[in-house]
């Protein structure tokens, strides 16, 4: 499929989605949402043989959230409908995707652009990147999962101030507050993120998918229910070829070759 607002590239078992509206700091449009959904679904197809996804942005920004120029003429907009039909399905798609997702935040991540970065599994940012809960500046509420991600990642006090004050924070601060995994130098961000995605793509894919599921479920679970879920997921992991390979490689003192099965 030819995309207009994103790029979709495959290298080995890694698919890279690049948000590609650099003049608008990769702000989301309806078309971009349609294309993102199609690209993620393509990566998820078994015949695509993709085992890790990388998301980044073209140009100097990562993603400036909703393209506000699409909103200028709205008299009585139903933003709930917009969320239900575009942003929320995107966040759900990413969280339910049974593949590890690396996010390389190459510049500013604002509004739903920040939510996108938080929704990924392992988020790296360029040292010069920044994060901004832009919503309250335009009379809106953090969305696309930000009210769920922020307190869990950074704690309630920081979540409230970030959401209400809409102050931009730098990448180093985002790491210090637990919002993202690591900061890397600007000129090595993409290479490091790609190497990380390749590393994940060579790991036991099904175990990584179960880890995603366990950790997401844990957010709303009790220890008791979580212990049951771990037993269920471990039972499934224990039946994979990759588990057998992992144990065999351990005893043969060699590097395992995982197939994602
Ligand atoms: C933009 C945008 C943008 C259009 C930069 N739209 N053009 C969900 C449901 C439904 C509706 C509402 O929203 C949501 C979720 C959301 O995401 S709400 C939050 C929407 N996003 C924002 O409010 C952020 C708006 N942008 C900014 O505050 C700044 O642009 C940031 C801080 C991101 C970057 O600032 P600068 O580095 O100074 O860049 P800039 O402001 O000069 O922007 C560069 C160009 O990109 C500029 O266009 P121009 O033609 O003048 O060069 C901007 O107009 C355009 N742009 N964000 N969201």
JSON list of N, CA, C and O in Angstrom, two decimals, residues 4-51:
[
{"chain": "A", "resi": 4, "resn": "UNK", "atom": "N", "xyz": [0.59, 8.18, 2.24]},
{"chain": "A", "resi": 4, "resn": "UNK", "atom": "CA", "xyz": [0.82, 9.61, 2.00]},
{"chain": "A", "resi": 4, "resn": "UNK", "atom": "C", "xyz": [1.38, 10.32, 3.23]},
{"chain": "A", "resi": 4, "resn": "UNK", "atom": "O", "xyz": [2.09, 11.31, 3.11]},
{"chain": "A", "resi": 5, "resn": "UNK", "atom": "N", "xyz": [1.03, 9.82, 4.42]},
{"chain": "A", "resi": 5, "resn": "UNK", "atom": "CA", "xyz": [1.36, 10.57, 5.64]},
{"chain": "A", "resi": 5, "resn": "UNK", "atom": "C", "xyz": [2.34, 9.85, 6.55]},
{"chain": "A", "resi": 5, "resn": "UNK", "atom": "O", "xyz": [2.77, 10.40, 7.56]},
{"chain": "A", "resi": 6, "resn": "UNK", "atom": "N", "xyz": [2.65, 8.61, 6.19]},
{"chain": "A", "resi": 6, "resn": "UNK", "atom": "CA", "xyz": [3.64, 7.85, 6.96]},
{"chain": "A", "resi": 6, "resn": "UNK", "atom": "C", "xyz": [4.55, 7.13, 5.97]},
{"chain": "A", "resi": 6, "resn": "UNK", "atom": "O", "xyz": [4.24, 7.04, 4.78]},
{"chain": "A", "resi": 7, "resn": "UNK", "atom": "N", "xyz": [5.66, 6.64, 6.49]},
{"chain": "A", "resi": 7, "resn": "UNK", "atom": "CA", "xyz": [6.51, 5.73, 5.71]},
{"chain": "A", "resi": 7, "resn": "UNK", "atom": "C", "xyz": [6.47, 4.39, 6.42]},
{"chain": "A", "resi": 7, "resn": "UNK", "atom": "O", "xyz": [6.40, 4.34, 7.66]},
{"chain": "A", "resi": 8, "resn": "UNK", "atom": "N", "xyz": [6.50, 3.32, 5.65]},
{"chain": "A", "resi": 8, "resn": "UNK", "atom": "CA", "xyz": [6.51, 1.98, 6.23]},
{"chain": "A", "resi": 8, "resn": "UNK", "atom": "C", "xyz": [7.65, 1.22, 5.58]},
{"chain": "A", "resi": 8, "resn": "UNK", "atom": "O", "xyz": [7.65, 0.99, 4.38]},
{"chain": "A", "resi": 9, "resn": "UNK", "atom": "N", "xyz": [8.66, 0.90, 6.39]},
{"chain": "A", "resi": 9, "resn": "UNK", "atom": "CA", "xyz": [9.85, 0.20, 5.85]},
{"chain": "A", "resi": 9, "resn": "UNK", "atom": "C", "xyz": [10.06, -1.08, 6.64]},
{"chain": "A", "resi": 9, "resn": "UNK", "atom": "O", "xyz": [9.82, -1.11, 7.85]},
{"chain": "A", "resi": 10, "resn": "UNK", "atom": "N", "xyz": [10.59, -2.06, 5.95]},
{"chain": "A", "resi": 10, "resn": "UNK", "atom": "CA", "xyz": [10.90, -3.32, 6.62]},
{"chain": "A", "resi": 10, "resn": "UNK", "atom": "C", "xyz": [12.38, -3.63, 6.45]},
{"chain": "A", "resi": 10, "resn": "UNK", "atom": "O", "xyz": [12.92, -3.53, 5.34]},
{"chain": "A", "resi": 11, "resn": "UNK", "atom": "N", "xyz": [13.02, -3.95, 7.57]},
{"chain": "A", "resi": 11, "resn": "UNK", "atom": "CA", "xyz": [14.42, -4.41, 7.53]},
{"chain": "A", "resi": 11, "resn": "UNK", "atom": "C", "xyz": [14.50, -5.67, 8.37]},
{"chain": "A", "resi": 11, "resn": "UNK", "atom": "O", "xyz": [14.32, -5.60, 9.60]},
{"chain": "A", "resi": 12, "resn": "UNK", "atom": "N", "xyz": [14.72, -6.79, 7.73]},
{"chain": "A", "resi": 12, "resn": "UNK", "atom": "CA", "xyz": [14.69, -8.06, 8.47]},
{"chain": "A", "resi": 12, "resn": "UNK", "atom": "C", "xyz": [13.30, -8.26, 9.05]},
{"chain": "A", "resi": 12, "resn": "UNK", "atom": "O", "xyz": [12.30, -8.13, 8.35]},
{"chain": "A", "resi": 13, "resn": "UNK", "atom": "N", "xyz": [13.25, -8.50, 10.37]},
{"chain": "A", "resi": 13, "resn": "UNK", "atom": "CA", "xyz": [11.95, -8.74, 11.01]},
{"chain": "A", "resi": 13, "resn": "UNK", "atom": "C", "xyz": [11.45, -7.49, 11.74]},
{"chain": "A", "resi": 13, "resn": "UNK", "atom": "O", "xyz": [10.59, -7.57, 12.60]},
{"chain": "A", "resi": 14, "resn": "UNK", "atom": "N", "xyz": [12.01, -6.33, 11.39]},
{"chain": "A", "resi": 14, "resn": "UNK", "atom": "CA", "xyz": [11.59, -5.07, 12.02]},
{"chain": "A", "resi": 14, "resn": "UNK", "atom": "C", "xyz": [10.85, -4.19, 11.01]},
{"chain": "A", "resi": 14, "resn": "UNK", "atom": "O", "xyz": [11.37, -3.92, 9.92]},
{"chain": "A", "resi": 15, "resn": "UNK", "atom": "N", "xyz": [9.66, -3.76, 11.39]},
{"chain": "A", "resi": 15, "resn": "UNK", "atom": "CA", "xyz": [8.94, -2.78, 10.56]},
{"chain": "A", "resi": 15, "resn": "UNK", "atom": "C", "xyz": [9.09, -1.41, 11.23]},
{"chain": "A", "resi": 15, "resn": "UNK", "atom": "O", "xyz": [8.95, -1.29, 12.44]},
{"chain": "A", "resi": 16, "resn": "UNK", "atom": "N", "xyz": [9.42, -0.41, 10.41]},
{"chain": "A", "resi": 16, "resn": "UNK", "atom": "CA", "xyz": [9.53, 0.95, 10.94]},
{"chain": "A", "resi": 16, "resn": "UNK", "atom": "C", "xyz": [8.42, 1.81, 10.34]},
{"chain": "A", "resi": 16, "resn": "UNK", "atom": "O", "xyz": [8.26, 1.87, 9.12]},
{"chain": "A", "resi": 17, "resn": "UNK", "atom": "N", "xyz": [7.68, 2.46, 11.23]},
{"chain": "A", "resi": 17, "resn": "UNK", "atom": "CA", "xyz": [6.68, 3.43, 10.79]},
{"chain": "A", "resi": 17, "resn": "UNK", "atom": "C", "xyz": [7.23, 4.81, 11.12]},
{"chain": "A", "resi": 17, "resn": "UNK", "atom": "O", "xyz": [7.56, 5.09, 12.28]},
{"chain": "A", "resi": 18, "resn": "UNK", "atom": "N", "xyz": [7.35, 5.65, 10.09]},
{"chain": "A", "resi": 18, "resn": "UNK", "atom": "CA", "xyz": [7.81, 7.02, 10.30]},
{"chain": "A", "resi": 18, "resn": "UNK", "atom": "C", "xyz": [6.65, 7.96, 10.03]},
{"chain": "A", "resi": 18, "resn": "UNK", "atom": "O", "xyz": [6.12, 7.98, 8.91]},
{"chain": "A", "resi": 19, "resn": "UNK", "atom": "N", "xyz": [6.26, 8.72, 11.03]},
{"chain": "A", "resi": 19, "resn": "UNK", "atom": "CA", "xyz": [5.22, 9.74, 10.82]},
{"chain": "A", "resi": 19, "resn": "UNK", "atom": "C", "xyz": [5.83, 10.75, 9.88]},
{"chain": "A", "resi": 19, "resn": "UNK", "atom": "O", "xyz": [6.95, 11.25, 10.11]},
{"chain": "A", "resi": 20, "resn": "UNK", "atom": "N", "xyz": [5.11, 11.08, 8.82]},
{"chain": "A", "resi": 20, "resn": "UNK", "atom": "CA", "xyz": [5.80, 11.81, 7.74]},
{"chain": "A", "resi": 20, "resn": "UNK", "atom": "C", "xyz": [5.02, 13.03, 7.24]},
{"chain": "A", "resi": 20, "resn": "UNK", "atom": "O", "xyz": [4.66, 13.12, 6.07]},
{"chain": "A", "resi": 21, "resn": "UNK", "atom": "N", "xyz": [4.78, 13.96, 8.17]},
{"chain": "A", "resi": 21, "resn": "UNK", "atom": "CA", "xyz": [4.26, 15.28, 7.80]},
{"chain": "A", "resi": 21, "resn": "UNK", "atom": "C", "xyz": [5.18, 16.31, 8.47]},
{"chain": "A", "resi": 21, "resn": "UNK", "atom": "O", "xyz": [4.75, 17.05, 9.37]},
{"chain": "A", "resi": 22, "resn": "UNK", "atom": "N", "xyz": [6.47, 16.31, 8.10]},
{"chain": "A", "resi": 22, "resn": "UNK", "atom": "CA", "xyz": [7.45, 17.09, 8.86]},
{"chain": "A", "resi": 22, "resn": "UNK", "atom": "C", "xyz": [7.13, 18.58, 8.94]},
{"chain": "A", "resi": 22, "resn": "UNK", "atom": "O", "xyz": [7.43, 19.21, 9.96]},
{"chain": "A", "resi": 23, "resn": "UNK", "atom": "N", "xyz": [6.48, 19.15, 7.90]},
{"chain": "A", "resi": 23, "resn": "UNK", "atom": "CA", "xyz": [6.17, 20.59, 7.94]},
{"chain": "A", "resi": 23, "resn": "UNK", "atom": "C", "xyz": [5.20, 20.92, 9.06]},
{"chain": "A", "resi": 23, "resn": "UNK", "atom": "O", "xyz": [5.12, 22.06, 9.52]},
{"chain": "A", "resi": 24, "resn": "UNK", "atom": "N", "xyz": [4.41, 19.95, 9.48]},
{"chain": "A", "resi": 24, "resn": "UNK", "atom": "CA", "xyz": [3.42, 20.15, 10.55]},
{"chain": "A", "resi": 24, "resn": "UNK", "atom": "C", "xyz": [3.83, 19.38, 11.80]},
{"chain": "A", "resi": 24, "resn": "UNK", "atom": "O", "xyz": [2.99, 18.99, 12.61]},
{"chain": "A", "resi": 25, "resn": "UNK", "atom": "N", "xyz": [5.12, 19.16, 11.94]},
{"chain": "A", "resi": 25, "resn": "UNK", "atom": "CA", "xyz": [5.65, 18.39, 13.07]},
{"chain": "A", "resi": 25, "resn": "UNK", "atom": "C", "xyz": [4.89, 17.07, 13.24]},
{"chain": "A", "resi": 25, "resn": "UNK", "atom": "O", "xyz": [4.64, 16.61, 14.35]},
{"chain": "A", "resi": 26, "resn": "UNK", "atom": "N", "xyz": [4.53, 16.48, 12.11]},
{"chain": "A", "resi": 26, "resn": "UNK", "atom": "CA", "xyz": [3.88, 15.16, 12.06]},
{"chain": "A", "resi": 26, "resn": "UNK", "atom": "C", "xyz": [2.58, 15.11, 12.84]},
{"chain": "A", "resi": 26, "resn": "UNK", "atom": "O", "xyz": [2.25, 14.08, 13.47]},
{"chain": "A", "resi": 27, "resn": "UNK", "atom": "N", "xyz": [1.83, 16.22, 12.83]},
{"chain": "A", "resi": 27, "resn": "UNK", "atom": "CA", "xyz": [0.53, 16.25, 13.51]},
{"chain": "A", "resi": 27, "resn": "UNK", "atom": "C", "xyz": [-0.40, 15.22, 12.87]},
{"chain": "A", "resi": 27, "resn": "UNK", "atom": "O", "xyz": [-0.33, 14.96, 11.66]},
{"chain": "A", "resi": 28, "resn": "UNK", "atom": "N", "xyz": [-1.26, 14.65, 13.70]},
{"chain": "A", "resi": 28, "resn": "UNK", "atom": "CA", "xyz": [-2.20, 13.62, 13.24]},
{"chain": "A", "resi": 28, "resn": "UNK", "atom": "C", "xyz": [-3.31, 14.19, 12.38]},
{"chain": "A", "resi": 28, "resn": "UNK", "atom": "O", "xyz": [-3.94, 15.18, 12.76]},
{"chain": "A", "resi": 29, "resn": "UNK", "atom": "N", "xyz": [-3.58, 13.54, 11.28]},
{"chain": "A", "resi": 29, "resn": "UNK", "atom": "CA", "xyz": [-4.79, 13.82, 10.49]},
{"chain": "A", "resi": 29, "resn": "UNK", "atom": "C", "xyz": [-5.60, 12.53, 10.45]},
{"chain": "A", "resi": 29, "resn": "UNK", "atom": "O", "xyz": [-5.10, 11.45, 10.81]},
{"chain": "A", "resi": 30, "resn": "UNK", "atom": "N", "xyz": [-6.83, 12.63, 9.94]},
{"chain": "A", "resi": 30, "resn": "UNK", "atom": "CA", "xyz": [-7.63, 11.41, 9.82]},
{"chain": "A", "resi": 30, "resn": "UNK", "atom": "C", "xyz": [-6.96, 10.42, 8.88]},
{"chain": "A", "resi": 30, "resn": "UNK", "atom": "O", "xyz": [-6.96, 9.21, 9.10]},
{"chain": "A", "resi": 31, "resn": "UNK", "atom": "N", "xyz": [-6.36, 10.97, 7.82]},
{"chain": "A", "resi": 31, "resn": "UNK", "atom": "CA", "xyz": [-5.67, 10.09, 6.88]},
{"chain": "A", "resi": 31, "resn": "UNK", "atom": "C", "xyz": [-4.50, 9.37, 7.57]},
{"chain": "A", "resi": 31, "resn": "UNK", "atom": "O", "xyz": [-4.27, 8.18, 7.37]},
{"chain": "A", "resi": 32, "resn": "UNK", "atom": "N", "xyz": [-3.77, 10.12, 8.39]},
{"chain": "A", "resi": 32, "resn": "UNK", "atom": "CA", "xyz": [-2.65, 9.48, 9.10]},
{"chain": "A", "resi": 32, "resn": "UNK", "atom": "C", "xyz": [-3.16, 8.36, 10.01]},
{"chain": "A", "resi": 32, "resn": "UNK", "atom": "O", "xyz": [-2.56, 7.29, 10.12]},
{"chain": "A", "resi": 33, "resn": "UNK", "atom": "N", "xyz": [-4.29, 8.60, 10.67]},
{"chain": "A", "resi": 33, "resn": "UNK", "atom": "CA", "xyz": [-4.86, 7.54, 11.51]},
{"chain": "A", "resi": 33, "resn": "UNK", "atom": "C", "xyz": [-5.21, 6.31, 10.68]},
{"chain": "A", "resi": 33, "resn": "UNK", "atom": "O", "xyz": [-4.93, 5.18, 11.10]},
{"chain": "A", "resi": 34, "resn": "UNK", "atom": "N", "xyz": [-5.82, 6.54, 9.51]},
{"chain": "A", "resi": 34, "resn": "UNK", "atom": "CA", "xyz": [-6.18, 5.39, 8.66]},
{"chain": "A", "resi": 34, "resn": "UNK", "atom": "C", "xyz": [-4.92, 4.64, 8.24]},
{"chain": "A", "resi": 34, "resn": "UNK", "atom": "O", "xyz": [-4.86, 3.42, 8.26]},
{"chain": "A", "resi": 35, "resn": "UNK", "atom": "N", "xyz": [-3.88, 5.41, 7.89]},
{"chain": "A", "resi": 35, "resn": "UNK", "atom": "CA", "xyz": [-2.66, 4.76, 7.41]},
{"chain": "A", "resi": 35, "resn": "UNK", "atom": "C", "xyz": [-1.91, 4.04, 8.54]},
{"chain": "A", "resi": 35, "resn": "UNK", "atom": "O", "xyz": [-1.35, 2.96, 8.33]},
{"chain": "A", "resi": 36, "resn": "UNK", "atom": "N", "xyz": [-1.93, 4.65, 9.72]},
{"chain": "A", "resi": 36, "resn": "UNK", "atom": "CA", "xyz": [-1.28, 3.99, 10.86]},
{"chain": "A", "resi": 36, "resn": "UNK", "atom": "C", "xyz": [-1.97, 2.67, 11.17]},
{"chain": "A", "resi": 36, "resn": "UNK", "atom": "O", "xyz": [-1.31, 1.65, 11.41]},
{"chain": "A", "resi": 37, "resn": "UNK", "atom": "N", "xyz": [-3.30, 2.70, 11.15]},
{"chain": "A", "resi": 37, "resn": "UNK", "atom": "CA", "xyz": [-4.05, 1.46, 11.43]},
{"chain": "A", "resi": 37, "resn": "UNK", "atom": "C", "xyz": [-3.68, 0.39, 10.40]},
{"chain": "A", "resi": 37, "resn": "UNK", "atom": "O", "xyz": [-3.40, -0.76, 10.76]},
{"chain": "A", "resi": 38, "resn": "UNK", "atom": "N", "xyz": [-3.63, 0.80, 9.14]},
{"chain": "A", "resi": 38, "resn": "UNK", "atom": "CA", "xyz": [-3.31, -0.17, 8.08]},
{"chain": "A", "resi": 38, "resn": "UNK", "atom": "C", "xyz": [-1.89, -0.71, 8.24]},
{"chain": "A", "resi": 38, "resn": "UNK", "atom": "O", "xyz": [-1.64, -1.91, 8.09]},
{"chain": "A", "resi": 39, "resn": "UNK", "atom": "N", "xyz": [-0.95, 0.17, 8.57]},
{"chain": "A", "resi": 39, "resn": "UNK", "atom": "CA", "xyz": [0.44, -0.25, 8.70]},
{"chain": "A", "resi": 39, "resn": "UNK", "atom": "C", "xyz": [0.63, -1.19, 9.90]},
{"chain": "A", "resi": 39, "resn": "UNK", "atom": "O", "xyz": [1.34, -2.20, 9.81]},
{"chain": "A", "resi": 40, "resn": "UNK", "atom": "N", "xyz": [0.01, -0.85, 11.01]},
{"chain": "A", "resi": 40, "resn": "UNK", "atom": "CA", "xyz": [0.15, -1.71, 12.20]},
{"chain": "A", "resi": 40, "resn": "UNK", "atom": "C", "xyz": [-0.49, -3.07, 11.93]},
{"chain": "A", "resi": 40, "resn": "UNK", "atom": "O", "xyz": [0.07, -4.12, 12.27]},
{"chain": "A", "resi": 41, "resn": "UNK", "atom": "N", "xyz": [-1.66, -3.05, 11.26]},
{"chain": "A", "resi": 41, "resn": "UNK", "atom": "CA", "xyz": [-2.31, -4.33, 10.94]},
{"chain": "A", "resi": 41, "resn": "UNK", "atom": "C", "xyz": [-1.46, -5.15, 9.97]},
{"chain": "A", "resi": 41, "resn": "UNK", "atom": "O", "xyz": [-1.40, -6.37, 10.07]},
{"chain": "A", "resi": 42, "resn": "UNK", "atom": "N", "xyz": [-0.79, -4.48, 9.06]},
{"chain": "A", "resi": 42, "resn": "UNK", "atom": "CA", "xyz": [0.10, -5.19, 8.13]},
{"chain": "A", "resi": 42, "resn": "UNK", "atom": "C", "xyz": [1.24, -5.84, 8.90]},
{"chain": "A", "resi": 42, "resn": "UNK", "atom": "O", "xyz": [1.58, -7.01, 8.68]},
{"chain": "A", "resi": 43, "resn": "UNK", "atom": "N", "xyz": [1.83, -5.09, 9.82]},
{"chain": "A", "resi": 43, "resn": "UNK", "atom": "CA", "xyz": [2.94, -5.64, 10.62]},
{"chain": "A", "resi": 43, "resn": "UNK", "atom": "C", "xyz": [2.48, -6.85, 11.44]},
{"chain": "A", "resi": 43, "resn": "UNK", "atom": "O", "xyz": [3.27, -7.76, 11.70]},
{"chain": "A", "resi": 44, "resn": "UNK", "atom": "N", "xyz": [1.20, -6.83, 11.83]},
{"chain": "A", "resi": 44, "resn": "UNK", "atom": "CA", "xyz": [0.70, -7.91, 12.69]},
{"chain": "A", "resi": 44, "resn": "UNK", "atom": "C", "xyz": [0.38, -9.18, 11.92]},
{"chain": "A", "resi": 44, "resn": "UNK", "atom": "O", "xyz": [0.24, -10.24, 12.53]},
{"chain": "A", "resi": 45, "resn": "UNK", "atom": "N", "xyz": [0.28, -9.08, 10.59]},
{"chain": "A", "resi": 45, "resn": "UNK", "atom": "CA", "xyz": [-0.06, -10.28, 9.82]},
{"chain": "A", "resi": 45, "resn": "UNK", "atom": "C", "xyz": [1.05, -11.32, 9.95]},
{"chain": "A", "resi": 45, "resn": "UNK", "atom": "O", "xyz": [2.23, -11.00, 9.78]},
{"chain": "A", "resi": 46, "resn": "UNK", "atom": "N", "xyz": [0.71, -12.58, 10.22]},
{"chain": "A", "resi": 46, "resn": "UNK", "atom": "CA", "xyz": [1.75, -13.61, 10.36]},
{"chain": "A", "resi": 46, "resn": "UNK", "atom": "C", "xyz": [2.65, -13.68, 9.12]},
{"chain": "A", "resi": 46, "resn": "UNK", "atom": "O", "xyz": [3.86, -13.85, 9.24]},
{"chain": "A", "resi": 47, "resn": "UNK", "atom": "N", "xyz": [2.03, -13.50, 7.93]},
{"chain": "A", "resi": 47, "resn": "UNK", "atom": "CA", "xyz": [2.85, -13.61, 6.71]},
{"chain": "A", "resi": 47, "resn": "UNK", "atom": "C", "xyz": [3.84, -12.45, 6.56]},
{"chain": "A", "resi": 47, "resn": "UNK", "atom": "O", "xyz": [4.78, -12.53, 5.78]},
{"chain": "A", "resi": 48, "resn": "UNK", "atom": "N", "xyz": [3.66, -11.37, 7.32]},
{"chain": "A", "resi": 48, "resn": "UNK", "atom": "CA", "xyz": [4.63, -10.27, 7.27]},
{"chain": "A", "resi": 48, "resn": "UNK", "atom": "C", "xyz": [5.94, -10.64, 7.97]},
{"chain": "A", "resi": 48, "resn": "UNK", "atom": "O", "xyz": [6.97, -10.02, 7.74]},
{"chain": "A", "resi": 49, "resn": "UNK", "atom": "N", "xyz": [5.85, -11.63, 8.86]},
{"chain": "A", "resi": 49, "resn": "UNK", "atom": "CA", "xyz": [7.03, -12.12, 9.60]},
{"chain": "A", "resi": 49, "resn": "UNK", "atom": "C", "xyz": [7.74, -11.00, 10.38]},
{"chain": "A", "resi": 49, "resn": "UNK", "atom": "O", "xyz": [8.99, -11.00, 10.50]},
{"chain": "A", "resi": 50, "resn": "UNK", "atom": "N", "xyz": [6.97, -10.03, 10.83]},
{"chain": "A", "resi": 50, "resn": "UNK", "atom": "CA", "xyz": [7.54, -8.93, 11.62]},
{"chain": "A", "resi": 50, "resn": "UNK", "atom": "C", "xyz": [7.56, -9.34, 13.09]},
{"chain": "A", "resi": 50, "resn": "UNK", "atom": "O", "xyz": [6.60, -9.89, 13.60]},
{"chain": "A", "resi": 51, "resn": "UNK", "atom": "N", "xyz": [8.67, -9.05, 13.75]},
{"chain": "A", "resi": 51, "resn": "UNK", "atom": "CA", "xyz": [8.80, -9.44, 15.16]},
{"chain": "A", "resi": 51, "resn": "UNK", "atom": "C", "xyz": [9.09, -8.26, 16.07]},
{"chain": "A", "resi": 51, "resn": "UNK", "atom": "O", "xyz": [9.26, -8.42, 17.28]}
]
